[in-house]
Coordinates of C-alpha atoms in Angstrom, one line a residue:
Chain G
A120 CA 80.2 126.1 72.8
Q121 CA 82.5 122.9 72.9
R122 CA 83.2 121.2 76.3
V123 CA 85.4 118.2 77.2
T124 CA 83.7 116.4 80.1
Q125 CA 86.0 113.7 82.3
P126 CA 84.3 112.9 85.3
E127 CA 86.7 111.5 87.3
K128 CA 89.3 113.6 88.7
L129 CA 90.9 110.5 90.4
L130 CA 91.3 106.9 89.5
S131 CA 93.1 104.1 91.3
V132 CA 94.0 100.6 88.9
F133 CA 96.0 97.6 90.0
K134 CA 98.9 96.8 88.0
G135 CA 98.1 94.1 85.5
A136 CA 93.9 95.4 85.4
P137 CA 92.0 96.9 82.8
V138 CA 91.6 100.7 82.7
E139 CA 89.5 102.8 81.2
L140 CA 90.0 106.8 82.0
K141 CA 86.3 108.5 80.4
C142 CA 85.7 111.6 78.3
N143 CA 82.8 113.1 76.8
Y144 CA 82.0 116.3 74.3
S145 CA 79.6 118.0 73.5
Y146 CA 81.0 119.4 70.0
S147 CA 78.1 120.6 67.0
G148 CA 80.5 119.2 64.2
S149 CA 83.2 117.0 63.3
P150 CA 85.6 117.1 65.4
E151 CA 89.4 116.5 65.6
L152 CA 90.2 114.4 69.6
F153 CA 92.9 114.3 72.1
W154 CA 94.8 112.7 74.6
Y155 CA 97.4 114.2 76.8
V156 CA 99.3 112.7 79.7
Q157 CA 101.6 114.1 81.4
Y158 CA 104.3 112.0 83.5
S159 CA 105.2 112.9 87.1
R160 CA 108.2 115.8 86.8
Q161 CA 107.9 116.4 82.6
R162 CA 106.1 118.3 79.7
L163 CA 102.5 117.7 78.8
Q164 CA 102.8 115.0 75.7
L165 CA 100.8 113.9 73.0
L166 CA 99.6 110.4 73.8
L167 CA 97.1 109.7 71.3
R168 CA 94.8 110.8 68.6
H169 CA 91.8 109.8 66.6
I170 CA 93.1 110.6 63.9
S171 CA 95.6 108.1 63.5
R172 CA 93.4 106.0 65.3
E173 CA 97.0 104.0 66.4
S174 CA 98.3 102.4 69.6
I175 CA 100.5 104.2 72.3
K176 CA 101.9 103.1 74.4
G177 CA 98.9 100.1 74.7
F178 CA 96.5 102.7 75.1
T179 CA 93.7 103.2 72.7
A180 CA 90.8 105.3 71.9
D181 CA 87.2 104.7 70.2
L182 CA 85.9 107.8 68.6
N183 CA 81.5 107.3 69.5
K184 CA 79.4 109.8 67.6
G185 CA 76.3 108.5 68.8
E186 CA 77.2 108.9 72.7
T187 CA 80.2 112.0 72.0
S188 CA 83.2 109.5 74.0
F189 CA 86.6 109.1 73.3
H190 CA 87.3 106.5 76.4
L191 CA 91.2 106.3 77.0
K192 CA 91.3 102.5 77.4
K193 CA 94.6 100.0 78.1
P194 CA 94.1 96.1 79.0
F195 CA 96.3 95.7 81.2
A196 CA 97.8 98.9 83.1
Q197 CA 101.4 99.5 84.0
E198 CA 103.2 101.2 87.0
E199 CA 104.1 103.9 84.9
D200 CA 101.3 104.7 83.0
S201 CA 100.8 106.8 86.3
A202 CA 100.6 109.6 86.1
M203 CA 97.9 112.8 84.9
Y204 CA 95.6 111.8 81.7
Y205 CA 93.5 115.1 79.6
C206 CA 91.4 114.7 76.9
A207 CA 91.4 118.1 73.8
L208 CA 89.5 118.7 71.7
S209 CA 89.7 120.3 68.6
P210 CA 86.9 122.2 66.7
Q211 CA 86.9 121.7 62.5
G212 CA 88.9 124.3 61.2
A213 CA 90.4 126.0 64.7
Q214 CA 93.6 126.8 66.1
K215 CA 92.8 125.7 69.8
L216 CA 92.5 122.4 72.0
V217 CA 89.4 121.9 74.5
F218 CA 90.9 120.3 77.0
G219 CA 89.3 118.3 79.8
Q220 CA 89.5 118.6 83.5
G221 CA 91.9 115.9 83.7
T222 CA 92.2 112.9 85.3
R223 CA 94.7 111.7 87.3
L224 CA 95.9 107.9 87.5
T225 CA 97.4 105.4 89.2
I226 CA 98.8 102.4 89.2
N227 CA 99.5 100.5 92.9
P228 CA 101.8 97.8 92.3
Chain X
D750 CA 117.2 120.6 70.8
A751 CA 116.0 121.4 74.3
G752 CA 112.2 121.8 73.0
V753 CA 110.0 124.9 74.2
T754 CA 111.9 127.4 76.3
Q755 CA 109.9 129.4 79.1
S756 CA 111.3 132.0 81.1
P757 CA 110.6 133.0 84.2
T758 CA 109.5 129.6 85.5
H759 CA 108.1 131.2 88.1
L760 CA 107.0 134.4 89.7
I761 CA 105.7 136.9 91.8
K762 CA 103.3 140.2 91.2
T763 CA 101.1 141.8 93.3
R764 CA 97.7 143.7 92.5
G765 CA 97.6 145.8 89.3
Q766 CA 101.1 145.5 88.4
H767 CA 102.5 143.8 84.9
V768 CA 103.4 140.5 84.1
T769 CA 105.4 139.6 79.9
L770 CA 105.7 135.9 79.8
R771 CA 108.5 135.0 77.1
C772 CA 108.6 131.7 75.1
S773 CA 111.1 130.4 71.9
P774 CA 109.5 127.6 70.2
I775 CA 111.0 124.9 68.5
S776 CA 113.4 125.2 66.1
G777 CA 111.4 125.3 63.1
H778 CA 108.2 125.4 64.4
K779 CA 105.7 128.5 63.6
S780 CA 103.6 128.4 65.7
V781 CA 102.4 129.0 68.7
S782 CA 99.7 128.8 71.4
W783 CA 99.3 129.7 74.9
Y784 CA 97.1 128.5 77.2
Q785 CA 96.5 128.5 81.0
Q786 CA 96.3 126.7 83.5
V787 CA 94.2 127.2 86.9
L788 CA 95.6 125.1 89.3
G789 CA 92.9 121.4 89.7
Q790 CA 91.9 122.2 86.0
G791 CA 92.8 121.6 82.5
P792 CA 94.1 124.3 80.4
Q793 CA 92.7 126.8 79.2
F794 CA 93.2 128.9 75.5
I795 CA 94.5 131.9 75.2
F796 CA 96.3 132.9 71.7
Q797 CA 97.3 130.9 68.9
Y798 CA 99.9 133.4 66.9
Y799 CA 101.3 131.5 63.0
E800 CA 103.6 133.4 61.4
K801 CA 104.0 135.9 63.6
E802 CA 100.3 136.8 63.0
E803 CA 96.6 136.0 65.7
R804 CA 95.0 133.0 64.3
G805 CA 93.0 132.5 67.8
R806 CA 91.7 134.0 70.7
G807 CA 90.0 132.6 73.2
N808 CA 87.7 134.1 75.7
F809 CA 89.7 136.6 77.5
P810 CA 89.7 140.0 78.1
D811 CA 91.6 142.5 77.0
R812 CA 94.3 143.3 79.4
F813 CA 95.4 139.8 77.8
S814 CA 97.5 140.1 74.9
A815 CA 100.8 138.0 72.5
R816 CA 103.2 139.4 70.1
Q817 CA 105.2 137.1 67.9
F818 CA 109.0 137.6 66.5
P819 CA 110.3 137.1 63.0
N820 CA 112.8 134.4 65.1
Y821 CA 108.8 133.0 65.8
S822 CA 110.0 133.3 69.9
S823 CA 106.3 135.1 71.3
E824 CA 105.5 136.9 74.4
L825 CA 102.4 136.9 76.0
N826 CA 101.5 140.0 78.4
V827 CA 98.7 140.6 81.0
N828 CA 98.0 144.0 82.3
A829 CA 95.9 145.3 85.5
L830 CA 97.1 141.6 87.2
L831 CA 94.0 140.6 89.3
L832 CA 94.3 137.6 91.9
G833 CA 92.3 135.3 89.4
D834 CA 95.0 135.3 87.0
S835 CA 97.2 133.3 89.2
A836 CA 97.8 130.1 87.3
L837 CA 100.4 128.1 85.7
Y838 CA 101.1 129.6 81.9
L839 CA 101.5 127.1 79.0
C840 CA 103.2 128.1 76.0
A841 CA 102.8 125.1 72.9
S842 CA 104.7 125.3 69.5
S843 CA 103.8 123.1 65.9
L844 CA 105.0 122.8 62.3
G845 CA 101.3 124.3 60.8
S846 CA 98.5 126.6 62.2
L847 CA 96.0 123.7 63.2
V848 CA 96.3 122.2 65.8
T849 CA 95.9 118.4 64.1
G850 CA 99.8 117.7 64.5
E851 CA 101.0 117.7 67.6
L852 CA 101.4 120.9 70.3
F853 CA 104.9 120.5 72.1
F854 CA 105.0 122.3 74.9
G855 CA 106.4 124.3 77.3
E856 CA 107.3 123.4 81.2
G857 CA 105.6 126.5 81.7
S858 CA 105.7 129.5 84.3
R859 CA 103.8 129.6 86.8
L860 CA 102.4 133.2 88.1
T861 CA 100.9 134.0 91.4
V862 CA 99.6 137.4 91.8
L863 CA 99.5 138.8 95.7

């Protein structure tokens, strides 16, 4: 079975501090991994996907197959980063996303 | 383009009733997926339709059904509602059938079962 675990339901950091949102997964094959974000009063939207290895809004995420992790990082948090973040996995060849419980990130001024 | 649109936005039903939720994908998108999001949890996959055919089904009882129309819009139907069906139901559309591309979500239909 596939599972995504986000161990922190809430995370609060100060503006300018580094941010790391943790994501661990369990899946026996080669997954596709994503981070989705939901800003206040907005829709759930894609932030980044590991396959494209891009940096969006200063965020990066590295897939660590040995530790089965896909942590989201940003070196200097900004107030507009406050949002709900979901890590998600797509099993190989499947047409679905398996989401974690989400982490609510709050950036304090 | 307004993006993915869902209706109704809110509705209240009683146990045992039936509900139909509707979704219009972004123009040009042929795939529609449905997710259930219970308060405090991440979205959970229910169905995916691509070119009017069911391509994936999550671990939900047969009370849940869906279909996709020739214009690619979709309906999610839930029969014999239970209190536990209270949730936000999200629709997402995409160009292709695989989720390696981006999913575009609607704002959701919030269902309350009393």
